[in-house]
Short mmCIF file of C-alpha atoms in Angstrom, two decimals:
data_model
loop_
_atom_site.label_atom_id
_atom_site.label_comp_id
_atom_site.label_asym_id
_atom_site.label_seq_id
_atom_site.Cartn_x
_atom_site.Cartn_y
_atom_site.Cartn_z
CA MET A 672 -2.01 39.25 1.81
CA VAL A 673 -4.65 37.18 2.43
CA GLU A 674 -4.02 35.50 5.30
CA GLU A 675 -4.22 31.54 4.73
CA ASN A 676 -6.01 30.70 8.18
CA ARG A 677 -8.70 33.13 8.54
CA PRO A 678 -11.65 31.71 9.63
CA ALA A 679 -13.77 31.51 6.69
CA PHE A 680 -10.64 30.13 4.47
CA ALA A 681 -9.80 27.94 6.78
CA ALA A 682 -13.77 26.59 7.57
CA GLU A 683 -13.58 26.30 3.38
CA ARG A 684 -9.87 24.31 3.69
CA ARG A 685 -11.61 21.84 5.97
CA GLU A 686 -14.40 21.44 4.33
CA ARG A 687 -12.81 20.22 1.29
CA ILE A 688 -10.17 18.10 3.02
CA LEU A 689 -12.90 16.28 4.50
CA GLU A 690 -13.72 15.34 1.07
CA LEU A 691 -10.86 14.48 0.31
CA VAL A 692 -10.89 12.08 2.77
CA ARG A 693 -13.83 10.62 2.67
CA ALA A 694 -13.31 10.27 -1.47
CA ASN A 695 -9.96 8.32 -0.66
CA GLY A 696 -10.44 6.11 2.94
CA THR A 697 -7.30 7.36 3.88
CA MET A 698 -4.49 10.16 2.42
CA SER A 699 -1.05 11.43 3.27
CA LEU A 700 -0.61 14.71 4.60
CA ARG A 701 1.49 15.93 1.17
CA ASP A 702 -1.03 14.96 -0.97
CA ILE A 703 -3.40 16.80 0.84
CA ALA A 704 -1.51 20.15 1.27
CA VAL A 705 -0.86 19.80 -2.73
CA LYS A 706 -4.80 19.26 -3.40
CA VAL A 707 -5.82 22.54 -1.25
CA HIS A 708 -2.51 24.83 -2.22
CA ALA A 709 -1.97 24.93 1.67
CA SER A 710 1.57 24.07 3.40
CA GLU A 711 1.41 20.70 5.33
CA VAL A 712 1.91 22.48 8.70
CA THR A 713 -1.41 24.24 8.02
CA VAL A 714 -2.71 21.24 7.10
CA ARG A 715 -1.51 19.38 10.09
CA ARG A 716 -3.27 21.72 12.74
CA ASP A 717 -6.48 21.90 10.09
CA VAL A 718 -6.36 17.41 10.22
CA ARG A 719 -6.09 18.39 14.14
CA ALA A 720 -8.74 20.69 14.91
CA LEU A 721 -11.14 17.82 12.53
CA GLU A 722 -9.75 15.05 14.60
CA THR A 723 -10.88 17.03 17.54
CA GLU A 724 -14.41 17.39 16.42
CA GLY A 725 -14.14 13.53 15.34
CA LEU A 726 -14.88 13.61 11.88
CA VAL A 727 -11.19 12.32 10.66
CA ASP A 728 -8.43 10.17 12.38
CA ARG A 729 -4.80 11.41 12.27
CA ARG A 730 -2.04 8.57 11.28
CA ARG A 731 1.48 8.88 11.07
CA GLY A 732 2.02 11.47 8.16
CA GLY A 733 -1.40 11.16 6.94
CA VAL A 734 -5.02 11.21 7.85
CA ALA A 735 -8.02 8.55 7.58
CA LEU A 736 -12.09 8.02 8.10
CA PRO A 737 -12.50 7.15 11.80
CA GLY A 738 -12.76 3.51 12.40
CA ARG A 739 -10.32 3.06 9.57
CA ILE A 740 -8.20 1.34 10.91
CA GLY A 741 -10.44 -1.92 10.56
CA HIS A 742 -11.85 -1.18 6.98
CA GLU A 743 -11.22 -2.89 3.78
CA GLN A 744 -12.23 -0.59 0.93
CA SER A 745 -13.60 -2.42 -1.88
CA TYR A 746 -10.86 -3.64 -4.80
CA THR A 747 -12.65 -1.47 -7.85
CA GLY A 748 -11.94 1.62 -5.84
CA ARG A 749 -8.86 0.91 -5.05
CA SER A 750 -7.88 -0.10 -8.67
CA GLY A 751 -8.19 3.72 -9.27
CA GLN A 752 -6.14 5.08 -6.39
CA ALA A 753 -2.48 5.86 -7.31
CA ALA A 754 -2.59 3.42 -10.47
CA ALA A 755 0.44 5.65 -12.26
CA GLU A 756 2.34 5.11 -8.86
CA LYS A 757 1.26 1.18 -8.60
CA ALA A 758 2.39 0.70 -12.45
CA ALA A 759 5.66 2.09 -11.86
CA ILE A 760 6.63 0.02 -8.31
CA ALA A 761 5.23 -2.97 -10.24
CA VAL A 762 7.84 -2.37 -12.64
CA SER A 763 10.67 -2.10 -10.17
CA ALA A 764 9.91 -4.93 -8.46
CA ALA A 765 9.63 -7.57 -11.46
CA ARG A 766 13.73 -6.44 -11.50
CA LEU A 767 13.62 -8.67 -8.53
CA VAL A 768 12.23 -11.80 -10.00
CA ARG A 769 14.94 -13.94 -12.09
CA PRO A 770 14.39 -16.87 -13.78
CA GLY A 771 14.26 -20.14 -12.39
CA ASP A 772 12.70 -18.43 -9.36
CA ALA A 773 9.61 -19.13 -7.48
CA VAL A 774 7.66 -16.55 -5.73
CA THR A 775 4.98 -16.16 -3.66
CA ILE A 776 2.13 -13.02 -4.69
CA GLY A 777 -0.76 -12.08 -2.60
CA PRO A 778 -3.51 -10.01 -3.31
CA GLY A 779 -4.00 -6.71 -4.17
CA THR A 780 -4.15 -4.08 -7.14
CA THR A 781 -0.11 -2.98 -7.02
CA THR A 782 0.86 -7.13 -6.83
CA GLU A 783 -1.84 -7.64 -9.51
CA ALA A 784 0.04 -5.32 -11.39
CA LEU A 785 3.13 -7.05 -10.76
CA ALA A 786 1.42 -10.12 -12.11
CA ARG A 787 1.10 -8.14 -15.13
CA GLU A 788 5.05 -7.47 -15.58
CA LEU A 789 5.61 -11.14 -14.93
CA ALA A 790 3.18 -12.43 -17.89
CA SER A 791 5.75 -12.17 -20.78
CA ARG A 792 8.45 -14.41 -18.71
CA SER A 793 9.52 -17.68 -18.39
CA ASP A 794 11.14 -20.51 -15.72
CA ILE A 795 9.09 -18.50 -13.16
CA THR A 796 6.76 -19.85 -10.71
CA VAL A 797 4.54 -17.59 -8.53
CA VAL A 798 2.22 -19.11 -5.62
CA THR A 799 -0.95 -16.98 -5.24
CA ASN A 800 -4.52 -16.69 -3.19
CA SER A 801 -5.62 -13.94 -5.17
CA LEU A 802 -7.68 -14.86 -8.47
CA ARG A 803 -6.82 -11.75 -9.89
CA VAL A 804 -3.21 -12.15 -9.92
CA ALA A 805 -3.82 -15.39 -11.19
CA GLU A 806 -6.31 -14.37 -14.36
CA ALA A 807 -3.20 -11.70 -14.77
CA LEU A 808 -0.73 -14.38 -15.51
CA ALA A 809 -3.35 -17.41 -16.94
CA GLY A 810 -2.37 -16.58 -20.70
CA SER A 811 1.30 -16.75 -19.80
CA THR A 812 3.37 -19.96 -21.64
CA GLY A 813 6.51 -19.35 -19.21
CA VAL A 814 4.84 -18.76 -15.75
CA GLU A 815 3.35 -21.65 -14.01
CA VAL A 816 0.75 -20.39 -11.65
CA VAL A 817 0.09 -22.25 -8.25
CA VAL A 818 -3.01 -21.14 -6.62
CA THR A 819 -4.16 -21.78 -2.93
CA GLY A 820 -7.59 -23.76 -2.20
CA GLY A 821 -9.64 -21.58 0.44
CA THR A 822 -12.55 -19.55 0.91
CA LEU A 823 -13.37 -16.19 -1.43
CA TYR A 824 -12.76 -13.40 0.49
CA GLY A 825 -14.50 -10.76 -2.57
CA PRO A 826 -13.40 -7.33 -1.50
CA ALA A 827 -9.64 -8.84 -1.91
CA ARG A 828 -10.49 -11.01 -4.84
CA ALA A 829 -8.51 -13.56 -2.26
CA LEU A 830 -8.89 -16.77 -1.32
CA VAL A 831 -8.23 -17.17 2.70
CA GLY A 832 -8.87 -19.46 5.51
CA ALA A 833 -7.64 -22.81 6.98
CA ALA A 834 -7.54 -24.39 3.80
CA ALA A 835 -5.37 -21.42 2.18
CA GLU A 836 -2.73 -21.42 5.08
CA GLN A 837 -2.08 -25.55 5.03
CA SER A 838 -1.81 -25.35 1.27
CA LEU A 839 1.37 -23.39 1.93
CA LYS A 840 3.22 -26.04 4.61
CA GLY A 841 6.46 -26.95 3.40
CA LEU A 842 6.59 -24.42 0.36
CA ARG A 843 9.97 -22.97 -0.17
CA VAL A 844 10.62 -20.10 -2.53
CA THR A 845 12.69 -17.21 -2.86
CA ARG A 846 10.37 -14.11 -2.18
CA ALA A 847 6.93 -13.32 -1.50
CA PHE A 848 5.79 -10.25 -2.67
CA LEU A 849 2.68 -8.82 -0.28
CA SER A 850 1.18 -5.60 -0.57
CA GLY A 851 -1.16 -5.12 2.06
CA ASN A 852 -3.20 -1.91 3.51
CA GLY A 853 -0.01 -0.17 5.10
CA VAL A 854 3.18 -0.05 6.33
CA SER A 855 4.92 1.22 9.11
CA ALA A 856 8.40 0.73 10.90
CA GLU A 857 6.47 0.11 14.21
CA ARG A 858 4.48 -2.72 13.21
CA GLY A 859 5.37 -3.37 9.45
CA LEU A 860 3.08 -4.61 7.06
CA SER A 861 -0.70 -4.50 8.40
CA THR A 862 -4.13 -5.38 6.52
CA PRO A 863 -7.74 -4.64 8.16
CA ASN A 864 -8.78 -8.27 7.93
CA PRO A 865 -7.91 -11.23 10.05
CA ALA A 866 -8.28 -13.86 7.51
CA VAL A 867 -6.39 -12.33 4.44
CA ALA A 868 -3.52 -10.89 7.35
CA GLY A 869 -3.60 -15.27 7.93
CA VAL A 870 -2.91 -16.16 4.60
CA ASP A 871 -0.36 -13.27 4.01
CA ALA A 872 1.66 -13.79 7.18
CA ALA A 873 1.73 -17.48 5.51
CA LEU A 874 3.14 -16.42 2.02
CA ALA A 875 5.47 -14.74 3.68
CA ASP A 876 6.66 -17.40 5.83
CA CYS A 877 7.37 -19.63 2.66
CA ALA A 878 9.39 -16.89 1.32
CA GLU A 879 13.36 -16.53 1.64
CA GLU A 880 12.95 -13.03 2.45
CA THR A 881 9.85 -10.83 1.95
CA VAL A 882 9.11 -7.83 -0.47
CA VAL A 883 6.30 -5.00 0.45
CA LEU A 884 4.90 -3.33 -2.49
CA ALA A 885 3.17 0.00 -1.25
CA ASP A 886 2.21 3.08 -2.92
CA HIS A 887 2.70 6.25 -1.09
CA THR A 888 -0.30 6.32 0.71
CA LYS A 889 0.20 3.42 2.54
CA ILE A 890 3.40 4.59 3.69
CA GLY A 891 3.24 5.11 7.66
CA ALA A 892 -0.18 3.68 7.68
CA ASP A 893 -1.08 1.46 9.99
CA THR A 894 -4.68 -1.37 10.33
CA MET A 895 -5.61 -3.54 12.75
CA VAL A 896 -3.89 -6.57 11.79
CA ALA A 897 0.59 -7.09 11.23
CA THR A 898 1.38 -9.20 9.19
CA VAL A 899 4.83 -9.30 8.49
CA PRO A 900 7.17 -7.94 11.10
CA PRO A 901 9.20 -4.45 10.12
CA GLU A 902 12.69 -6.64 11.00
CA GLU A 903 11.46 -9.31 8.51
CA ILE A 904 10.92 -6.75 5.39
CA ALA A 905 13.89 -7.27 3.17
CA HIS A 906 12.76 -5.07 0.60
CA LEU A 907 10.21 -1.85 0.26
CA VAL A 908 9.06 -1.15 -3.16
CA THR A 909 7.10 2.22 -3.31
CA ASP A 910 6.60 5.76 -4.89
CA SER A 911 8.60 9.66 -4.95
CA SER A 912 5.78 10.59 -3.20
CA ALA A 913 6.59 8.68 -0.03
CA ASP A 914 6.65 10.68 3.29
CA PRO A 915 11.20 10.63 3.30
CA GLU A 916 11.08 10.75 7.02
CA VAL A 917 8.85 7.35 7.28
CA LEU A 918 10.97 5.53 4.90
CA MET A 919 13.78 6.55 6.99
CA THR A 920 12.82 4.63 10.14
CA LEU A 921 11.77 1.97 7.77
CA GLU A 922 15.49 1.52 6.69
CA GLU A 923 16.80 1.99 10.06
CA THR A 924 14.92 -1.55 10.38
CA GLY A 925 17.07 -3.10 7.47
CA ALA A 926 14.57 -2.56 4.65
CA LEU A 927 16.14 -2.22 1.42
CA VAL A 928 13.53 0.67 0.20
CA HIS A 929 13.54 1.26 -3.96
CA VAL A 930 12.14 4.36 -5.06
CA ALA A 931 9.88 3.77 -8.09
CA VAL A 932 9.98 6.76 -10.78
CA VAL A 933 6.44 7.13 -12.01
CA ALA A 934 6.09 7.35 -16.19
CA ARG A 935 5.32 10.92 -15.55
CA GLU A 936 8.10 12.26 -13.40
CA ARG A 937 11.02 10.86 -16.76
CA GLY A 938 10.79 13.91 -18.28
CA GLN A 939 10.88 16.53 -15.70
#
């Protein structure tokens, strides 16, 4: 039997883990374990060793590059990650929107997918600071789209700043749909950029309840600025690869967790 942790094999595996994290920014231990064909216990040990060398930072249930807590990945870079999971999450989240509803939708690749799902609906109003969300709904005849003012923040394709926040004051909607960059039971929803965080919080403040859309790479992750406290997250929509222990702790804070079925899983 080949010993999994012989020095040569361990070094090769850790190099592969480092390559994966550099390519993706953040990854769950489960995803890494699948990619390197090792157990999560082994991967956790490897990650501890890499952290000791200052090469990665550990997160609950995952790993990130050092300083990632304040890093905003490009929109293009995020759009290709967990694409099937985001599509499934969007389908599930769209079921929470009913005719006659007014909703707010924040920026993000997952919320953009939600907007595409809603484009064929009728008799709904969407308030957004996301240019991509507005564009996805631009051709819809049944959706009224209200875009905030503000200053363009390129990495998120979003309008931010005092003008964006001010334009949301006095509004009341049924639900806010937000994505962010991480969600944990300790801090709730978070994002690396303070300007984006300010408008995310304002979008949530308009709503009777907040729905967080987060694929498994964001579950348990924590970034610099908290936007929605855990106890104010009414619904969390994620995918089946999310860490069940983290989901359990989020349920304990009061969130109703919806696990979307990815298309490739339906035939299994």
